[in-house]
Coordinates of C-alpha atoms in Angstrom, one line a residue:
M1 CA -1.6 -13.7 20.5
K2 CA -3.8 -11.0 18.9
L3 CA -3.1 -9.9 15.4
L4 CA -4.8 -7.2 13.4
A5 CA -5.6 -7.8 9.8
I6 CA -6.4 -4.9 7.6
E7 CA -8.0 -4.2 4.2
A8 CA -8.7 -0.6 3.2
S9 CA -11.4 -1.9 1.0
Q10 CA -12.7 -5.4 1.5
N11 CA -11.9 -7.8 -1.4
A12 CA -15.1 -9.9 -1.1
T13 CA -14.4 -12.9 1.1
Y14 CA -11.1 -13.8 -0.6
Y15 CA -8.9 -13.6 2.5
V16 CA -11.2 -15.3 5.0
S17 CA -9.6 -18.7 4.4
R18 CA -6.2 -17.2 5.1
Y19 CA -7.4 -15.6 8.3
Q20 CA -8.7 -19.0 9.3
Q21 CA -5.3 -20.5 8.6
I22 CA -3.7 -18.0 11.0
E23 CA -6.2 -18.9 13.7
E24 CA -5.3 -22.6 13.1
R25 CA -1.8 -21.6 14.0
G26 CA -2.8 -20.4 17.4
A27 CA -3.4 -16.6 16.9
E28 CA -6.6 -14.6 17.4
V29 CA -7.3 -12.6 14.2
Y30 CA -9.0 -9.2 14.5
V31 CA -10.1 -7.7 11.2
L32 CA -10.4 -4.0 10.5
N33 CA -11.8 -3.1 7.1
G34 CA -11.9 0.5 6.0
I35 CA -15.0 -0.3 3.9
G36 CA -16.6 -3.7 4.1
T37 CA -19.6 -5.8 4.7
E38 CA -21.1 -6.4 8.1
D39 CA -20.9 -10.2 8.2
F40 CA -17.3 -10.6 7.1
W41 CA -15.8 -11.9 10.3
A42 CA -16.8 -12.8 13.9
A43 CA -18.6 -9.7 15.2
E44 CA -16.6 -9.4 18.4
R45 CA -13.3 -9.3 16.4
Y46 CA -14.4 -7.3 13.5
R47 CA -14.7 -3.5 12.9
I48 CA -15.4 -1.3 9.9
A49 CA -13.8 2.1 9.9
G50 CA -16.4 3.4 7.5
S51 CA -13.8 5.1 5.3
K52 CA -10.9 4.4 3.0
Q53 CA -9.0 7.4 4.2
I54 CA -5.7 6.4 5.8
E55 CA -6.2 8.8 8.7
D56 CA -9.5 7.2 9.6
I57 CA -8.1 3.7 9.3
V58 CA -5.2 4.7 11.6
L59 CA -7.5 6.3 14.1
A60 CA -9.7 3.2 14.2
A61 CA -6.7 0.9 14.6
K62 CA -5.3 3.0 17.4
A63 CA -8.6 3.0 19.3
W64 CA -8.9 -0.8 19.0
H65 CA -5.2 -1.3 19.9
A66 CA -5.7 0.6 23.1
E67 CA -8.4 -1.9 24.0
E68 CA -6.8 -5.2 22.8
E69 CA -3.1 -4.6 22.7
F70 CA -2.3 -6.3 19.4
E71 CA 1.1 -7.9 18.8
G72 CA 1.2 -7.3 15.1
V73 CA -0.5 -6.0 12.0
L74 CA -0.8 -7.9 8.7
T75 CA -2.5 -8.2 5.3
F76 CA -2.6 -10.7 2.5
S77 CA -3.8 -8.0 0.0
E78 CA -1.4 -6.4 -2.5
S79 CA -3.6 -3.3 -2.1
G80 CA -3.1 -3.3 1.7
V81 CA 0.7 -3.6 2.1
V82 CA 1.3 0.2 2.4
T83 CA -1.7 0.7 4.6
V84 CA -0.4 -2.0 7.0
A85 CA 3.1 -0.5 7.1
V86 CA 1.6 2.9 8.1
V87 CA -0.8 1.5 10.7
A88 CA 1.9 -0.7 12.2
E89 CA 4.3 2.3 12.6
A90 CA 1.4 4.3 14.1
L91 CA 0.8 1.6 16.7
G92 CA 4.4 1.1 17.5
L93 CA 4.4 -2.4 16.2
P94 CA 6.8 -4.2 13.8
S95 CA 6.7 -2.6 10.3
I96 CA 8.8 -2.6 7.2
G97 CA 8.2 1.1 7.0
F98 CA 6.4 3.3 4.5
E99 CA 9.2 3.8 2.0
A100 CA 10.0 0.1 1.7
A101 CA 6.3 -0.7 1.4
R102 CA 5.7 1.9 -1.3
T103 CA 8.7 0.8 -3.2
S104 CA 7.5 -2.8 -3.1
R105 CA 4.0 -1.8 -4.2
N106 CA 4.8 0.5 -7.1
K107 CA 6.4 -1.3 -10.0
L108 CA 8.3 1.9 -11.2
L109 CA 9.7 2.6 -7.8
M110 CA 10.6 -1.0 -7.5
R111 CA 12.5 -1.1 -10.8
Q112 CA 14.4 2.1 -9.9
A113 CA 15.4 0.5 -6.6
H114 CA 16.6 -2.6 -8.5
E115 CA 18.7 -0.3 -10.7
R116 CA 20.3 1.5 -7.8
G117 CA 20.9 -1.8 -6.0
N118 CA 22.4 -3.6 -9.0
A119 CA 19.9 -6.4 -8.9
A120 CA 19.6 -8.1 -12.3
H121 CA 16.4 -6.7 -13.9
P122 CA 15.0 -6.0 -17.4
G123 CA 15.5 -2.6 -19.0
F124 CA 12.5 -0.3 -18.3
R125 CA 11.1 3.1 -19.1
Y126 CA 8.2 5.0 -17.5
A127 CA 5.6 5.9 -20.2
P128 CA 3.3 8.8 -19.2
D129 CA 1.9 8.7 -22.8
V130 CA 1.9 6.6 -25.9
E131 CA 4.6 8.6 -27.5
A132 CA 6.9 7.8 -24.6
A133 CA 5.9 4.1 -24.9
L134 CA 6.8 4.2 -28.6
A135 CA 10.1 5.9 -27.8
A136 CA 10.8 3.1 -25.3
G137 CA 10.1 0.5 -27.9
A138 CA 12.5 2.1 -30.3
E139 CA 15.2 2.3 -27.6
L140 CA 14.7 -1.1 -25.9
G141 CA 13.6 -3.1 -29.0
Y142 CA 10.6 -5.4 -29.4
P143 CA 9.1 -7.6 -28.0
L144 CA 8.4 -5.6 -24.8
I145 CA 6.2 -5.9 -21.8
L146 CA 3.7 -3.2 -20.9
K147 CA 2.3 -3.2 -17.3
P148 CA 0.6 -0.9 -14.8
T149 CA 2.7 0.6 -12.0
L150 CA 0.0 -0.3 -9.4
G151 CA -1.2 -3.5 -10.9
A152 CA -1.7 -7.0 -9.6
A153 CA -2.8 -10.5 -10.8
S154 CA -1.5 -9.8 -14.3
N155 CA -4.2 -7.2 -15.0
F156 CA -3.4 -5.2 -18.1
V157 CA 0.0 -6.8 -18.6
F158 CA 0.7 -7.3 -22.2
K159 CA 3.5 -8.6 -24.5
V160 CA 3.9 -6.1 -27.3
D161 CA 5.6 -7.1 -30.6
D162 CA 5.6 -3.9 -32.7
P163 CA 4.6 -0.2 -32.6
E164 CA 1.1 -0.8 -33.9
E165 CA 0.4 -3.3 -31.1
M166 CA 2.0 -0.8 -28.6
R167 CA -0.5 1.8 -29.6
A168 CA -3.5 -0.6 -29.1
R169 CA -2.3 -2.1 -25.9
F170 CA -1.3 1.2 -24.4
A171 CA -4.8 2.4 -25.0
D172 CA -6.3 -0.8 -23.4
A173 CA -4.1 -0.4 -20.3
T174 CA -4.6 3.3 -19.9
R175 CA -8.4 2.8 -19.9
G176 CA -8.2 -0.3 -17.7
I177 CA -6.1 1.1 -14.9
E178 CA -8.7 3.8 -14.2
T179 CA -11.1 1.2 -13.0
M180 CA -8.7 -1.5 -11.9
T181 CA -9.8 -3.1 -8.7
W182 CA -6.3 -3.4 -7.2
A183 CA -5.7 0.3 -7.5
L184 CA -9.2 1.3 -6.3
M185 CA -8.8 -0.9 -3.2
E186 CA -5.9 1.2 -1.9
A187 CA -6.4 3.5 1.0
D188 CA -7.0 7.1 0.1
G189 CA -4.5 9.8 1.3
L190 CA -1.4 7.8 0.6
D191 CA 1.3 8.8 -1.9
L192 CA 1.8 5.6 -3.8
G193 CA 4.0 7.1 -6.5
P194 CA 3.2 7.3 -10.2
H195 CA -0.1 5.6 -11.3
G196 CA 0.6 4.8 -14.9
I197 CA 2.4 2.5 -17.3
I198 CA 5.9 1.2 -17.6
V199 CA 7.5 -0.6 -20.5
E200 CA 10.1 -3.3 -19.9
G201 CA 12.4 -5.5 -22.0
Y202 CA 11.1 -9.0 -22.7
L203 CA 12.8 -11.9 -20.9
D204 CA 12.7 -15.0 -23.1
G205 CA 13.2 -17.8 -20.6
H206 CA 11.4 -19.9 -18.0
E207 CA 9.7 -18.3 -15.0
H208 CA 9.6 -19.2 -11.3
L209 CA 7.5 -18.1 -8.3
I210 CA 9.2 -18.1 -4.9
E211 CA 7.9 -17.9 -1.4
A212 CA 10.7 -16.4 0.7
L213 CA 11.7 -14.6 3.8
A214 CA 14.1 -11.6 4.3
W215 CA 15.5 -11.5 7.8
D216 CA 18.3 -9.0 8.5
D217 CA 21.1 -9.8 6.1
E218 CA 19.9 -13.1 4.9
V219 CA 17.1 -14.1 2.4
Y220 CA 15.7 -17.6 2.6
L221 CA 14.1 -19.2 -0.5
G222 CA 11.5 -21.4 1.1
S223 CA 9.7 -22.6 -1.9
I224 CA 10.3 -22.5 -5.7
V225 CA 7.4 -23.1 -8.2
D226 CA 7.9 -23.4 -11.9
R227 CA 5.4 -21.7 -14.2
I228 CA 4.6 -24.1 -17.0
T229 CA 2.1 -22.1 -19.0
V230 CA 2.1 -22.0 -22.8
E231 CA 2.6 -18.3 -23.1
S232 CA 0.6 -15.9 -25.3
G233 CA 0.4 -12.1 -25.5
T234 CA -1.2 -11.9 -22.0
F235 CA 0.0 -13.3 -18.7
D236 CA -2.6 -15.6 -17.2
D237 CA -1.1 -17.0 -14.0
D238 CA -2.6 -20.3 -14.7
V239 CA -0.5 -23.5 -14.5
H240 CA 2.4 -24.2 -12.0
H241 CA 4.4 -27.1 -10.8
A242 CA 6.6 -27.9 -7.8
P243 CA 9.1 -28.9 -6.7
S244 CA 11.2 -26.9 -9.2
S245 CA 13.2 -28.4 -12.0
L246 CA 16.0 -25.8 -11.4
T247 CA 19.5 -27.1 -10.9
E248 CA 21.5 -26.4 -7.8
A249 CA 23.6 -23.8 -9.7
Q250 CA 20.4 -22.1 -11.0
I251 CA 18.9 -22.0 -7.5
A252 CA 22.1 -20.4 -6.2
A253 CA 21.8 -17.7 -9.0
V254 CA 18.2 -17.2 -8.2
H255 CA 19.0 -16.8 -4.5
E256 CA 21.5 -14.1 -5.4
V257 CA 19.1 -12.0 -7.5
V258 CA 16.2 -12.3 -5.0
R259 CA 18.5 -11.3 -2.2
D260 CA 19.9 -8.3 -4.1
A261 CA 16.4 -7.2 -5.1
A262 CA 14.9 -7.6 -1.7
H263 CA 17.7 -5.5 -0.1
A264 CA 17.4 -2.9 -2.9
Q265 CA 13.7 -2.6 -2.0
G266 CA 14.7 -1.9 1.6
L267 CA 13.3 -5.3 2.9
R268 CA 15.1 -6.6 5.9
R269 CA 12.4 -8.4 7.9
S270 CA 9.6 -9.3 5.5
V271 CA 7.7 -12.1 4.0
L272 CA 8.4 -12.2 0.2
H273 CA 6.7 -13.4 -2.9
A274 CA 9.3 -13.1 -5.6
E275 CA 8.9 -13.7 -9.3
V276 CA 12.0 -14.5 -11.4
R277 CA 12.5 -15.1 -15.1
F278 CA 15.5 -16.4 -17.0
H279 CA 16.9 -14.6 -20.0
Q280 CA 19.8 -16.1 -22.0
G281 CA 20.5 -18.5 -19.2
K282 CA 20.6 -16.0 -16.3
P283 CA 17.9 -15.1 -13.8
F284 CA 16.4 -11.6 -13.6
I285 CA 14.0 -10.3 -11.0
L286 CA 10.5 -9.5 -12.2
E287 CA 9.1 -8.3 -8.9
I288 CA 9.0 -8.9 -5.2
A289 CA 5.8 -8.5 -3.3
I290 CA 5.7 -8.2 0.5
R291 CA 3.0 -10.8 1.2
P292 CA 2.6 -14.5 0.3
G293 CA 1.7 -15.5 -3.2
G294 CA -2.0 -15.9 -4.0
G295 CA -4.0 -18.9 -5.1
G296 CA -2.7 -22.2 -3.7
L297 CA 1.0 -21.2 -3.6
D298 CA 1.1 -21.5 0.2
H299 CA -0.2 -25.0 0.0
M300 CA 2.3 -25.9 -2.7
A301 CA 5.1 -24.5 -0.5
R302 CA 4.1 -26.6 2.4
I303 CA 3.7 -29.8 0.4
S304 CA 6.6 -29.5 -2.0
A305 CA 9.2 -27.8 0.2
G306 CA 8.1 -28.0 3.8
H307 CA 7.9 -24.2 3.9
D308 CA 4.9 -22.4 5.6
P309 CA 4.4 -18.9 4.3
I310 CA 1.3 -18.3 6.5
Q311 CA 3.3 -19.1 9.7
C312 CA 6.0 -16.7 8.4
V313 CA 3.3 -14.0 8.2
V314 CA 2.3 -14.6 11.8
D315 CA 5.9 -14.5 13.1
V316 CA 7.0 -11.5 11.0
A317 CA 4.0 -9.5 12.0
R318 CA 4.9 -9.8 15.7
G319 CA 8.7 -9.3 15.1
A320 CA 9.8 -12.9 15.7
K321 CA 12.1 -14.7 13.3
P322 CA 10.3 -17.6 11.7
K323 CA 11.7 -21.1 11.7
V324 CA 12.9 -21.3 8.1
S325 CA 15.7 -22.9 6.1
H326 CA 17.0 -22.7 2.6
Y327 CA 15.1 -24.5 -0.2
A328 CA 14.8 -28.2 0.4
P329 CA 12.3 -29.9 -1.9
T330 CA 10.3 -32.9 -1.0
S331 CA 9.5 -35.8 -3.3
V332 CA 5.8 -34.9 -3.6
H333 CA 4.8 -33.3 -6.9
T334 CA 2.2 -30.6 -7.0
A335 CA 0.4 -29.0 -10.0
A336 CA -2.0 -26.0 -9.6
M337 CA -4.0 -23.9 -12.1
C338 CA -6.3 -21.0 -12.3
L339 CA -9.8 -21.8 -13.4
I340 CA -10.4 -19.6 -16.4
S341 CA -13.7 -19.0 -18.2
G342 CA -14.8 -16.7 -21.0
A343 CA -15.9 -13.2 -20.3
G344 CA -19.3 -12.6 -18.9
T345 CA -21.4 -12.5 -15.7
V346 CA -21.4 -15.7 -13.6
E347 CA -24.8 -17.3 -13.2
S348 CA -23.7 -20.5 -11.5
V349 CA -20.6 -22.6 -10.7
Q350 CA -21.2 -26.3 -9.9
V351 CA -18.3 -28.2 -8.3
P352 CA -18.2 -32.0 -8.2
Q353 CA -19.4 -33.4 -4.9
E354 CA -16.5 -35.8 -4.7
V355 CA -13.0 -35.1 -5.7
P356 CA -9.8 -37.3 -5.4
S357 CA -8.0 -37.1 -2.1
S358 CA -4.9 -35.9 -4.1
V359 CA -6.7 -32.6 -4.6
F360 CA -5.2 -30.3 -2.0
F361 CA -6.8 -27.0 -3.0
L362 CA -10.1 -26.2 -4.7
K363 CA -11.3 -22.7 -4.2
I364 CA -14.1 -21.0 -6.2
T365 CA -13.7 -17.2 -5.9
A366 CA -16.5 -16.2 -8.3
T367 CA -20.1 -16.1 -7.2
P368 CA -23.4 -15.6 -9.0
G369 CA -23.3 -12.0 -10.3
T370 CA -19.5 -11.8 -10.5
V371 CA -18.4 -10.1 -13.7
I372 CA -15.5 -11.9 -15.4
K373 CA -13.3 -9.7 -17.6
R374 CA -10.7 -11.3 -19.8
P375 CA -7.8 -9.7 -21.7
P376 CA -7.5 -7.0 -22.9
A377 CA -10.4 -5.8 -20.7
G378 CA -9.1 -7.4 -17.5
N379 CA -7.9 -10.7 -16.0
N380 CA -10.6 -12.2 -13.7
I381 CA -10.8 -15.9 -13.0
L382 CA -13.3 -18.4 -11.4
G383 CA -10.9 -19.9 -8.8
F384 CA -8.0 -22.2 -8.2
L385 CA -7.3 -25.9 -8.2
G386 CA -4.3 -28.0 -7.1
A387 CA -3.4 -31.7 -7.0
T388 CA -0.5 -33.9 -5.9
G389 CA 1.0 -36.9 -7.6
A390 CA 4.1 -39.1 -7.9
S391 CA 5.1 -37.0 -11.0
L392 CA 4.2 -33.8 -12.7
E393 CA 2.2 -35.7 -15.3
E394 CA 0.1 -37.5 -12.6
A395 CA -0.6 -34.3 -10.6
L396 CA -1.5 -32.3 -13.7
S397 CA -3.7 -35.0 -15.1
T398 CA -5.7 -35.1 -11.9
A399 CA -6.1 -31.3 -11.9
H400 CA -7.3 -31.3 -15.5
I401 CA -9.8 -34.1 -14.9
V402 CA -11.3 -32.3 -11.9
A403 CA -11.3 -29.0 -13.7
S404 CA -13.2 -30.5 -16.6
R405 CA -16.0 -31.6 -14.2
I406 CA -16.6 -28.0 -13.0
R407 CA -19.7 -26.6 -14.7
T408 CA -20.1 -22.9 -15.2
E409 CA -23.1 -21.0 -16.5
M410 CA -22.2 -17.5 -17.9
R411 CA -24.3 -14.7 -19.2
P412 CA -22.5 -12.7 -21.9
E413 CA -21.0 -9.5 -20.6
H414 CA -22.9 -7.3 -23.0
A415 CA -26.3 -8.7 -22.0

């Protein structure tokens, strides 16, 4: 089984481990990067198009497909989902289609789809300028959420409490999105919809991250993870726990809103990463991405719910229905966190040589020379850490102990 993985612009080596997971499941992974480094993947299964232009990426993919006859095309990158949809269609392979991909990438188009499809969602307004943002504040009421339409990883997402803060955060976000990595890694030549800011009503309840599958008329919730962060004015995706503490009735309500939102986005055969937040006791959709969640969420899904998002990617890419079932948690508790530092340039990161066997995931994504930006300038992290236990407290304690033993040397960003 030959699968083609694509990034228009290579995101360092971040997805190498996931490509390796696919190969562990019996597939051969071929990687095509529009722009990338020479040593990224095995030479005989790696090509660089030399351009971020979608036409050049499609041409390179077609030429390679003629030689290798791929069974499917995939990506793990939020910035690659539209590119993959276009390439898959051009190669005559399974694809969710350009419109569904674009709707699932652009937060404004996604919200408009949710509105048309009657999926429970927060009120929203597109804000092309600060005056429009202030008008949205007056209409929707504070607090509000301000976010980029083409964002990812909580970059330039702010909770705003009043008009004065709206002016400041709108300026931060407007400056930030011009150099935001997730937007710059998109293929050139694609109409991705408005690149700007939307303002949304604030949802005051608990939040959950879901690995799911849309297949024809059904949506399967494979894994549900609780976000247990103490929240501030920014949204660091930092501490999570599974299995979920949701009741059966709450899970049923979550299933309904995820299904409605997925179908509203035009998703009928797709891997899903859904984020749901409760407000006044009811779940509302935050967003649905058409790739697995990042960090260690795939590991948490397998351990805490017996659901394999990576295998789902393999199967969906080649048009085969994955073996999935509705959410069925195990008795193993998992806790995972982002490793967060101050702003600056990384000089070194030292990880303990020995860690407890209950640590299921420890990935350092920053390397010497990596620039770490923290809100309001950005939202970079050092890496990810996850541990298991007989309870949330035990798993979280192990994760905190290991995190405290990681030593990071930073150079101030202004130096």
